[in-house]
mmCIF file of C-alpha atoms and ligand atoms in Angstrom:
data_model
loop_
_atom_site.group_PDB
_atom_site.id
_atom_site.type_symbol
_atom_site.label_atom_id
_atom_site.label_comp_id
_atom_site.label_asym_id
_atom_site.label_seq_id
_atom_site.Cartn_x
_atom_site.Cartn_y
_atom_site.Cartn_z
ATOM 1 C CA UNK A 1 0.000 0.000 0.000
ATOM 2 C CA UNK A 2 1.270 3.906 -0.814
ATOM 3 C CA UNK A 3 -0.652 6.737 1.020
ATOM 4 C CA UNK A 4 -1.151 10.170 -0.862
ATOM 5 C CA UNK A 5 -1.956 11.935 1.882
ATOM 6 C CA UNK A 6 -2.699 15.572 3.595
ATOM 7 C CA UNK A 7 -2.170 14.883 7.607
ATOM 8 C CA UNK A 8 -4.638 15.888 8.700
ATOM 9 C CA UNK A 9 -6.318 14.453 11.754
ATOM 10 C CA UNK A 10 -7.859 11.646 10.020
ATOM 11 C CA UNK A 11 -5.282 11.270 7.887
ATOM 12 C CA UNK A 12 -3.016 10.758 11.237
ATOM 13 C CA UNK A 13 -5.131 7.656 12.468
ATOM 14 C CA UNK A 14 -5.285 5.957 8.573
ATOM 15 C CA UNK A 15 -1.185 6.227 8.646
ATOM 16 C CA UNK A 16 -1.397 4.635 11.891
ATOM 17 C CA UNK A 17 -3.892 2.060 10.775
ATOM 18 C CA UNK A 18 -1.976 1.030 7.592
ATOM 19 C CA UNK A 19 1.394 0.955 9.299
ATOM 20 C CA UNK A 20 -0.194 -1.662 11.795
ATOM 21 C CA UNK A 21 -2.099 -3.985 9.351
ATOM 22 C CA UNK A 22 -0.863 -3.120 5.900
ATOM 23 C CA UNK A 23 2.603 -3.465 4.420
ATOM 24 C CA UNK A 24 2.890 0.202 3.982
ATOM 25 C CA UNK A 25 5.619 0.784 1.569
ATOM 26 C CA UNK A 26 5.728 4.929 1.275
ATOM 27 C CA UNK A 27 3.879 8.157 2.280
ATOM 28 C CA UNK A 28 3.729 10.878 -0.528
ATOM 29 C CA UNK A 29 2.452 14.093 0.914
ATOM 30 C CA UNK A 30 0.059 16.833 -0.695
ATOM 31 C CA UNK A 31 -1.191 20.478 0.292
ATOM 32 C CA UNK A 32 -4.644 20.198 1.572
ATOM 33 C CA UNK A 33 -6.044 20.670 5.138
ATOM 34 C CA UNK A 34 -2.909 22.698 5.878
ATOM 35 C CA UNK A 35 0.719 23.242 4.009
ATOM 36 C CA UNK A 36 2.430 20.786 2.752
ATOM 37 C CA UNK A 37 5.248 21.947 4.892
ATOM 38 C CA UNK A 38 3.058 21.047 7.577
ATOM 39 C CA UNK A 39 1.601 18.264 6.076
ATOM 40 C CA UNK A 40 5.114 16.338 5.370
ATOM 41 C CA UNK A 41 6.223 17.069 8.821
ATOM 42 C CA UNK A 42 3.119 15.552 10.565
ATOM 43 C CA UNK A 43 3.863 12.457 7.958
ATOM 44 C CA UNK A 44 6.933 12.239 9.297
ATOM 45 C CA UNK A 45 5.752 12.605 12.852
ATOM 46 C CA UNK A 46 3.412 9.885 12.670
ATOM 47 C CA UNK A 47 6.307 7.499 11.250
ATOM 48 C CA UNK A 48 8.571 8.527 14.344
ATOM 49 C CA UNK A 49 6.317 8.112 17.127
ATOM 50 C CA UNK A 50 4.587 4.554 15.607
ATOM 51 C CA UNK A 51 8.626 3.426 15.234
ATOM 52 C CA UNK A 52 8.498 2.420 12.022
ATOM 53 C CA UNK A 53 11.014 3.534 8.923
ATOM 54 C CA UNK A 54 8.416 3.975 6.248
ATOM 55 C CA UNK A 55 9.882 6.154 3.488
ATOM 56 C CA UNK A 56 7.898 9.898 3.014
ATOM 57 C CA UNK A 57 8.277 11.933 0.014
ATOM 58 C CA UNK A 58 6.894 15.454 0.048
ATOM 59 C CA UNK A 59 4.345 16.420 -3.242
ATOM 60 C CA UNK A 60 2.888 19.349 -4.292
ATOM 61 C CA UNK A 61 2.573 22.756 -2.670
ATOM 62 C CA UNK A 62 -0.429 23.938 -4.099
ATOM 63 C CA UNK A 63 -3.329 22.647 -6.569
ATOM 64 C CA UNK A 64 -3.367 22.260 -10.325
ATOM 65 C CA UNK A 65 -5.453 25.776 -11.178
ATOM 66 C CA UNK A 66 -7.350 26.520 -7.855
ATOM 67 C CA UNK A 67 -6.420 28.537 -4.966
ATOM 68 C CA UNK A 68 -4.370 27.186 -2.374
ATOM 69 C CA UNK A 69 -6.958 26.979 0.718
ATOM 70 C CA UNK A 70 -7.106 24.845 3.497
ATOM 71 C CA UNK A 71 -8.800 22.933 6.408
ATOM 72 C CA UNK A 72 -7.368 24.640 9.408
ATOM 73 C CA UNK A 73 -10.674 25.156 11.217
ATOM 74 C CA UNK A 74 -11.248 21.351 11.341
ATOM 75 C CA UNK A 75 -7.722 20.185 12.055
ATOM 76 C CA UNK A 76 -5.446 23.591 13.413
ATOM 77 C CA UNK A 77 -3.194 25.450 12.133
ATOM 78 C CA UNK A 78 -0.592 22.864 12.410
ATOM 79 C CA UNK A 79 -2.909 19.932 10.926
ATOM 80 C CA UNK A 80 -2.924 17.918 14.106
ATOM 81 C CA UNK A 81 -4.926 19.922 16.435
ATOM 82 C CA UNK A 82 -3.263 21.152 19.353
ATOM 83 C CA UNK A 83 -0.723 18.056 19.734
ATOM 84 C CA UNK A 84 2.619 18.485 20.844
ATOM 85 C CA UNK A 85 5.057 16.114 18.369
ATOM 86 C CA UNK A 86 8.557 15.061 19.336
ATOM 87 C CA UNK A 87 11.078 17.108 17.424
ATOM 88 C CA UNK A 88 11.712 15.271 14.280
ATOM 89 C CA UNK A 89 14.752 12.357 14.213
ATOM 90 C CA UNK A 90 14.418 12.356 10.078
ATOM 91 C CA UNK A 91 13.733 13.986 6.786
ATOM 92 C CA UNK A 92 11.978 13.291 3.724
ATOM 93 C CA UNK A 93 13.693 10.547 1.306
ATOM 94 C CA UNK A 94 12.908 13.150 -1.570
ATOM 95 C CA UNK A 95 10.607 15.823 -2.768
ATOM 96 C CA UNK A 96 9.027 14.223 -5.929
ATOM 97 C CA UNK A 97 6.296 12.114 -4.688
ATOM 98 C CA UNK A 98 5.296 12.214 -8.278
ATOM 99 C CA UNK A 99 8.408 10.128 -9.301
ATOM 100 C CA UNK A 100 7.815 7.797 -6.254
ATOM 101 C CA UNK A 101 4.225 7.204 -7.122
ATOM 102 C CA UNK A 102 5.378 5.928 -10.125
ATOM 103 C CA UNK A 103 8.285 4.181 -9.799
ATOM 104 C CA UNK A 104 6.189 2.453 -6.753
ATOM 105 C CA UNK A 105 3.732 1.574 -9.428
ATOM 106 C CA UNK A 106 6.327 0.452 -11.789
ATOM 107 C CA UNK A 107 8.066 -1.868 -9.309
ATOM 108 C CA UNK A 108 5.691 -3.140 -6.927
ATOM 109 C CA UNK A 109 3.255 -5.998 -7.890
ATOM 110 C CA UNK A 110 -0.855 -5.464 -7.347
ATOM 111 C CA UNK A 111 0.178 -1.862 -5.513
ATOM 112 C CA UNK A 112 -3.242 -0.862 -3.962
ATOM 113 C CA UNK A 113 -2.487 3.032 -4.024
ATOM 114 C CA UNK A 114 -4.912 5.041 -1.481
ATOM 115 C CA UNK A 115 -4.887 8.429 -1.931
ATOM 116 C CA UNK A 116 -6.753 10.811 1.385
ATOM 117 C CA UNK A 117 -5.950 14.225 0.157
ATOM 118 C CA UNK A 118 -6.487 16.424 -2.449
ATOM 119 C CA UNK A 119 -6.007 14.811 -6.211
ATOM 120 C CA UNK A 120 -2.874 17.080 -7.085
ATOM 121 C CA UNK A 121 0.036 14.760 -6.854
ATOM 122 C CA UNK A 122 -2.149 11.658 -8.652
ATOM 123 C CA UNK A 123 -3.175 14.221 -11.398
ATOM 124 C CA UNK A 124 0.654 15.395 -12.022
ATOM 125 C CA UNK A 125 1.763 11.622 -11.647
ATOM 126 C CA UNK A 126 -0.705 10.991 -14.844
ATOM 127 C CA UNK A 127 0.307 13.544 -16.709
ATOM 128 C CA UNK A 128 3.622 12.408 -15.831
ATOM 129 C CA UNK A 129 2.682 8.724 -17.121
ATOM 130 C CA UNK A 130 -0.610 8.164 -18.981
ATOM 131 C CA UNK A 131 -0.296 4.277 -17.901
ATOM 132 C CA UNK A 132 -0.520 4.348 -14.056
ATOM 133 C CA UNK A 133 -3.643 2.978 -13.931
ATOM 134 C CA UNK A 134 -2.732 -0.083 -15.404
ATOM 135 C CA UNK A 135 0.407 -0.412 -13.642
ATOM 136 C CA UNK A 136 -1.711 -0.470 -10.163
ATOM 137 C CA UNK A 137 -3.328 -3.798 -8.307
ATOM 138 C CA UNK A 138 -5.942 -0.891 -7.373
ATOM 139 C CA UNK A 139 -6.700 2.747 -6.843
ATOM 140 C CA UNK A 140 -8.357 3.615 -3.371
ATOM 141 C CA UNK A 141 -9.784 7.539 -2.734
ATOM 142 C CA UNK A 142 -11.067 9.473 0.074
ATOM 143 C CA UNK A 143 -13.654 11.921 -1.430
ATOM 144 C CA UNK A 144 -16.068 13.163 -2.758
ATOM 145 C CA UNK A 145 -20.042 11.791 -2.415
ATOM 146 C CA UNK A 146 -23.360 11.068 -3.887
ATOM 147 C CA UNK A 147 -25.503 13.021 -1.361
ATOM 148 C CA UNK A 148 -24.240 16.380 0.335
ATOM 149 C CA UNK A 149 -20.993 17.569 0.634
ATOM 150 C CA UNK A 150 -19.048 18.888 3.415
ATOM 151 C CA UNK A 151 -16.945 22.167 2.428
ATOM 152 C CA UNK A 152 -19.582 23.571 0.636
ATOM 153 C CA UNK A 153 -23.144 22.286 0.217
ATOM 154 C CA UNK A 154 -22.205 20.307 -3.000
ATOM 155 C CA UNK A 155 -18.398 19.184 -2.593
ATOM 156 C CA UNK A 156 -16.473 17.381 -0.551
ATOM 157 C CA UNK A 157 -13.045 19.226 0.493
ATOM 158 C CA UNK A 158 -10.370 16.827 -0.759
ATOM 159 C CA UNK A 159 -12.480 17.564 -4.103
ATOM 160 C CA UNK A 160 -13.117 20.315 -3.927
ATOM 161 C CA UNK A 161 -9.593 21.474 -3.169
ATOM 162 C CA UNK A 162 -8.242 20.606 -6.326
ATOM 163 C CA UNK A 163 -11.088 20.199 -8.776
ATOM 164 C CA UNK A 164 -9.456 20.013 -11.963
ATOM 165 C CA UNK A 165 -7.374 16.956 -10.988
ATOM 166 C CA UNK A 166 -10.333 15.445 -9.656
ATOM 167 C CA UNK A 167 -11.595 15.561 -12.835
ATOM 168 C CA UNK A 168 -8.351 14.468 -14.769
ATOM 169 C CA UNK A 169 -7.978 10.825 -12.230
ATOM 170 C CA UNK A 170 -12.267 10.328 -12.396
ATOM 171 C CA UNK A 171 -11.806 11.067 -16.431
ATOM 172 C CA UNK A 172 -8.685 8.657 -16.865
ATOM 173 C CA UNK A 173 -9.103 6.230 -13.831
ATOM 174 C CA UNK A 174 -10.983 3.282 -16.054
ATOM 175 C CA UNK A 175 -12.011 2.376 -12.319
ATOM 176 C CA UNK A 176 -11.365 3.775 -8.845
ATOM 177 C CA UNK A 177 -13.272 2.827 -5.415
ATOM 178 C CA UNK A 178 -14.442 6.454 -3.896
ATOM 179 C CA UNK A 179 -14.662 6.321 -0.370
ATOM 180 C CA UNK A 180 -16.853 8.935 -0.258
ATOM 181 C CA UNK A 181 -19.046 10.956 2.533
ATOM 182 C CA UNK A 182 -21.998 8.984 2.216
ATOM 183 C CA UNK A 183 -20.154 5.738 3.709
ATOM 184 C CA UNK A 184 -17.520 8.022 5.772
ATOM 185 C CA UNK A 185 -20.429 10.070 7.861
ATOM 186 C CA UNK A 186 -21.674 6.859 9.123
ATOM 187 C CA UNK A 187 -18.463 5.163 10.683
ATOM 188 C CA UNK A 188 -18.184 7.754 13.894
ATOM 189 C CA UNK A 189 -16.036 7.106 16.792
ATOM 190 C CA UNK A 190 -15.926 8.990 19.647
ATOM 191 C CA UNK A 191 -15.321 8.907 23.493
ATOM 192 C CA UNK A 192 -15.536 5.333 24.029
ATOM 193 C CA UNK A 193 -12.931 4.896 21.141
ATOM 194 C CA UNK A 194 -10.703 7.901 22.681
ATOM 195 C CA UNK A 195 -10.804 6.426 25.977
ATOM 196 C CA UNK A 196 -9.679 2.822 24.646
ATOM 197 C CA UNK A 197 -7.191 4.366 22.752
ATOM 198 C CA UNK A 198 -6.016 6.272 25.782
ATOM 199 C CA UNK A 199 -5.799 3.358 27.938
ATOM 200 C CA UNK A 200 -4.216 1.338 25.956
ATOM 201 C CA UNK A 201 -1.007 3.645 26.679
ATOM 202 C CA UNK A 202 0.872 3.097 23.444
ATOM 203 C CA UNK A 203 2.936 6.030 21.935
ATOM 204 C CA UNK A 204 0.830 5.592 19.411
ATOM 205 C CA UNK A 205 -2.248 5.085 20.421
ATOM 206 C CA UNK A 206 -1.982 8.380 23.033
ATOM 207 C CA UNK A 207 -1.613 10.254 19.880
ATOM 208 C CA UNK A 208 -4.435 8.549 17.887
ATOM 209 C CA UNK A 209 -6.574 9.513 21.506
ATOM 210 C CA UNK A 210 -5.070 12.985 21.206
ATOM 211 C CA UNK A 211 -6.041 13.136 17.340
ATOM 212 C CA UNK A 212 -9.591 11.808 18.063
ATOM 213 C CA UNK A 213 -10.615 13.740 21.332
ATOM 214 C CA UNK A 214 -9.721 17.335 18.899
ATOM 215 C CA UNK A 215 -11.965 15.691 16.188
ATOM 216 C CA UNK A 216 -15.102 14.677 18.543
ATOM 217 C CA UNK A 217 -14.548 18.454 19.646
ATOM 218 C CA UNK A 218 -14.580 20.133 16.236
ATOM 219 C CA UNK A 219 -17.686 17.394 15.396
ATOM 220 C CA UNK A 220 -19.868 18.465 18.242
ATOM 221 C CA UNK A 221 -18.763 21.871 17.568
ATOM 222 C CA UNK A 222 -19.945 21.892 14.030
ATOM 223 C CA UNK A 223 -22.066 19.374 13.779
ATOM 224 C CA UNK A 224 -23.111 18.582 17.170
ATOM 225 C CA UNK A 225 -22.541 15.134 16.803
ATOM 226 C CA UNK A 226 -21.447 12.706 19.475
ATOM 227 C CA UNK A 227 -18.677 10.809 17.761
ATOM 228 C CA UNK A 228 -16.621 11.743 14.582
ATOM 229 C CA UNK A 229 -15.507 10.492 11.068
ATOM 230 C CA UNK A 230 -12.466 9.633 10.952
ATOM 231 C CA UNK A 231 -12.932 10.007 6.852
ATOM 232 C CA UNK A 232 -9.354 8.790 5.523
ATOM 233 C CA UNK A 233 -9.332 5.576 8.410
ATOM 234 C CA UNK A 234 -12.524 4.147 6.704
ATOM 235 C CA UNK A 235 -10.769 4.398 3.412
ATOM 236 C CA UNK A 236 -7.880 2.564 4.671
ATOM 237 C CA UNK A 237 -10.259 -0.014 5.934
ATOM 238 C CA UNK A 238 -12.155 -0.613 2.818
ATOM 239 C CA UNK A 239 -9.139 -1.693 1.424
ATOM 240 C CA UNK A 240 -7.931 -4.286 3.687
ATOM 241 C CA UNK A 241 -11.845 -5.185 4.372
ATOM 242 C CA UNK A 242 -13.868 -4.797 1.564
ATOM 243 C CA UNK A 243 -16.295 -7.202 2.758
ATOM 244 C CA UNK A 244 -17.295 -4.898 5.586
ATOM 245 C CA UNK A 245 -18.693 -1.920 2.936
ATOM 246 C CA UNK A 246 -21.697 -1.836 0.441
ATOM 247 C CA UNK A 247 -20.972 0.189 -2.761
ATOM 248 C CA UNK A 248 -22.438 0.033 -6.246
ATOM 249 C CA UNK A 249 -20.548 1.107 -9.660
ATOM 250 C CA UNK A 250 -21.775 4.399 -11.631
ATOM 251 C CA UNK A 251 -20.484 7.246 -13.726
ATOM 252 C CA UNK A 252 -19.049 10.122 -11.541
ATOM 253 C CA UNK A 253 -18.100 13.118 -13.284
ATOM 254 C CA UNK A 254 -16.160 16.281 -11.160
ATOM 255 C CA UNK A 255 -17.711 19.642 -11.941
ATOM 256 C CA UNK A 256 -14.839 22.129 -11.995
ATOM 257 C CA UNK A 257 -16.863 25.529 -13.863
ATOM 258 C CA UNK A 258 -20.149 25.318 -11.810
ATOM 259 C CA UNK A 259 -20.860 28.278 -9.495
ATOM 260 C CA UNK A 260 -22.358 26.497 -6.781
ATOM 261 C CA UNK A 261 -21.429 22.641 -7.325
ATOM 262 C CA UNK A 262 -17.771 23.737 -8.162
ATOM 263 C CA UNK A 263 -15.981 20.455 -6.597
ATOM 264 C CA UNK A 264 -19.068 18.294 -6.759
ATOM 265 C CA UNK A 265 -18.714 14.238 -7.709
ATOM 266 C CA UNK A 266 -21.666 13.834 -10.134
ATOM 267 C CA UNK A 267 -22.780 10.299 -9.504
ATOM 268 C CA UNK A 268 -25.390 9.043 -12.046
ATOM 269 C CA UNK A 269 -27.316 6.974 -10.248
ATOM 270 C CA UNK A 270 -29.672 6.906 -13.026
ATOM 271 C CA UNK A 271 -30.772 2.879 -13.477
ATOM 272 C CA UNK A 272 -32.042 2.023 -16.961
ATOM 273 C CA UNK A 273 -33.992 4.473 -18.435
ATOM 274 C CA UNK A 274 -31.241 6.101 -20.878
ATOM 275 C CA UNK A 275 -30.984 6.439 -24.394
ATOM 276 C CA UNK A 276 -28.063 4.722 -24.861
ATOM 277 C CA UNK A 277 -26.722 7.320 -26.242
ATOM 278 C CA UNK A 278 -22.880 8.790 -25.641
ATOM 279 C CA UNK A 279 -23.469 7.642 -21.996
ATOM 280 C CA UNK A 280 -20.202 7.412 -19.612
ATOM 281 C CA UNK A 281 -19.313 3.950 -18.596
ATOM 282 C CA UNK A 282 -19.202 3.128 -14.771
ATOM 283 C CA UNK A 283 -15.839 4.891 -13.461
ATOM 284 C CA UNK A 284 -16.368 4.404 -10.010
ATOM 285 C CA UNK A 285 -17.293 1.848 -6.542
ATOM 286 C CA UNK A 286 -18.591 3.992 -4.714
ATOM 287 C CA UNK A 287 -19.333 3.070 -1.230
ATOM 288 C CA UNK A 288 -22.704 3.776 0.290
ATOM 289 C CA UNK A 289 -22.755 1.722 3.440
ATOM 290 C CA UNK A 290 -20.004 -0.463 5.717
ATOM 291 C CA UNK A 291 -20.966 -2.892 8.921
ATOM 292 C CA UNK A 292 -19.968 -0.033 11.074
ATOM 293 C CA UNK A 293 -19.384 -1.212 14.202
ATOM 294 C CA UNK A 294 -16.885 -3.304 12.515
ATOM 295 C CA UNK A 295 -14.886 -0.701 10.875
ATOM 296 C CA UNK A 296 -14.820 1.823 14.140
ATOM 297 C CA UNK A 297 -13.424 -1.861 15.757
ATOM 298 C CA UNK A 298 -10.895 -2.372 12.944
ATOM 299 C CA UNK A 299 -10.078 1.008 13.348
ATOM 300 C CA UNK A 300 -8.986 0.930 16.937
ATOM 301 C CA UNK A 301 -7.729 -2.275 16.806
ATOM 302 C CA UNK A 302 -5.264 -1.286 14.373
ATOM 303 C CA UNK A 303 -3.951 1.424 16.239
ATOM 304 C CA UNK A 304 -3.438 -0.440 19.524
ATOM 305 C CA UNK A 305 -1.865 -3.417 18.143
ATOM 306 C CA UNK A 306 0.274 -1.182 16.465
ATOM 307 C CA UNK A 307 3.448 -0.795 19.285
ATOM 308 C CA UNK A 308 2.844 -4.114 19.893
ATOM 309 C CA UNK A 309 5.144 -4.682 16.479
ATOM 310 C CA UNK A 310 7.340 -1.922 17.312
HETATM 311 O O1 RIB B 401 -13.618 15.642 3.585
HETATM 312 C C1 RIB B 401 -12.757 14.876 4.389
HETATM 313 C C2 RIB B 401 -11.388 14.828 3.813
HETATM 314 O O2 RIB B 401 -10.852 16.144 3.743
HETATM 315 C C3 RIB B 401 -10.392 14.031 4.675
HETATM 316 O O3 RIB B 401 -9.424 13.456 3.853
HETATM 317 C C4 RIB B 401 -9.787 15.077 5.552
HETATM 318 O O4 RIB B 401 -8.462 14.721 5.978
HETATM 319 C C5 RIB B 401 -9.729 16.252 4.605
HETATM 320 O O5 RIB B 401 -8.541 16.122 3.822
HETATM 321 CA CA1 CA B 402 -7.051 13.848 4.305
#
């Protein structure tokens, strides 16, 4: 597995996830909920503290064509709420993620590639090499969603962020599973998780309860919810436990020009009923519903057994 990533609370927890149950061969990190400056040193955070020597290349700075914005108010300034991080015992292994992602793809068999951020450094890797979806075992996102978005009424932020390569990796993906809000808003965790997590008294898993108790904050804050999504986790779980998620195949297309859908994952839905006509194949799994209990267990799980290997 290779993360594309933007830590990121959630992002935090998948890394910490993967490293325990997947054979995590690289982190490539992106601009999105804050800087990539910020976003490469949290990467390389996470790798410290769960004592593992995964390799992290830093990616790009800013989107394709949009404006550089970010996710701050859910995640701080810093992109891991308000925790303190050990000062850092390593640096990047280079700053072309790009190049990584694809000689990853080039070198690794069946490379499930899961990417939690922002499209930008999948996009440039494409453009870079037209062939990387056939040199992949399979292609795993974060975003997007049938139903409401999250940023704005219509999109989802890691789509939203960088719309126009969103719309370049739905346009020349020939399939991708989107891990989208409508599954992702259903697998909460909150205090009980946090205090598990807590207790369990790992290095690791003190951050992960850290990470969470700032996101069950900022969700009863702004949603007044009682747990939180822990978005990019799920998405890590769906690929090492498909059987726990529900999804069904359709056309998505990314609007990138509309005023108030700009970022939105167009999911036809639409069952029979067509003319036939110029239609768009099916592009996209995307996921509507997991066995959610399961995947908040998997979740936690994951995290504590993590030292455990250290
Ligand atoms: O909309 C949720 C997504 O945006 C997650 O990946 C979160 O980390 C942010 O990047
Ligand atoms: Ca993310």
């Amino acid at each position: 597995m290779l993360i594309d990533c933007d830590p990121g609370v959630d992002d935090a927890i998948a890394l910490l996830a993967a490293i325990s149950r997947a054979d995590l061969i690289g982190i490539t990190t992106v601009n999105g909920n804050v800087g990539i400056e910020h976003t490469t040193h949290n990467a390389l955070a996470i790798v410290q503290i769960a004592g593992v020597d995964v390799p992290v290349h830093r990616g790009a700075a800013r989107p394709l064509l949009a404006p550089t914005m970010d996710a701050a108010y859910v995640h701080g300034a810093t992109g891991l709420g308000s925790v303190d991080l050990p000062p850092l015992s390593r640096d990047i292994d280079s700053d072309d993620a790009v190049g990584f992602i694809l000689d990853m793809a080039r070198s690794v068999d069946d490379l499930q590639l899961v990417a939690v951020g922002p499209l930008t450094n999948i996009a440039l890797a494409l453009r870079r090499d037209p062939s990387l979806p056939s040199r992949l075992g399979g292609f795993t996102i974060m975003g997007g969603a049938a139903g409401p978005g999250n940023v704005t009424s219509t999109a989802e932020f890691n789509i939203w962020a960088d719309p126009e390569a969103a719309a370049m990796v739905f346009n020349e993906f020939p399939m991708l599973t989107m891990v989208g809000l409508d599954v992702t808003h259903k697998v909460l965790l909150g205090a009980a998780e946090r205090d598990r997590l807590r207790d369990a008294g790992t290095p690791a898993s003190r951050l992960a309860a850290e990470l969470l108790d700032h996101a069950v904050h900022v969700a009863s804050e702004i949603r007044g919810w009682a747990g939180a999504p822990i978005h990019d986790a799920s998405a890590v779980v769906a690929v090492l436990r498909p059987e726990l998620f529900d999804g069904r195949s359709h056309p998505v297309s990314v609007e990138v020009n509309g005023v108030h859908t700009r970022g939105m994952t167009v999911v036809d839905q639409r069952i029979g009923g067509r003319d036939g006509t110029d239609e768009q194949p099916p592009n996209a799994h995307v996921l509507f519903d997991a066995q959610t209990d399961q995947v908040v267990t998997e979740i936690v799980d994951a995290v504590i057994e993590l030292q455990a290997q250290g």
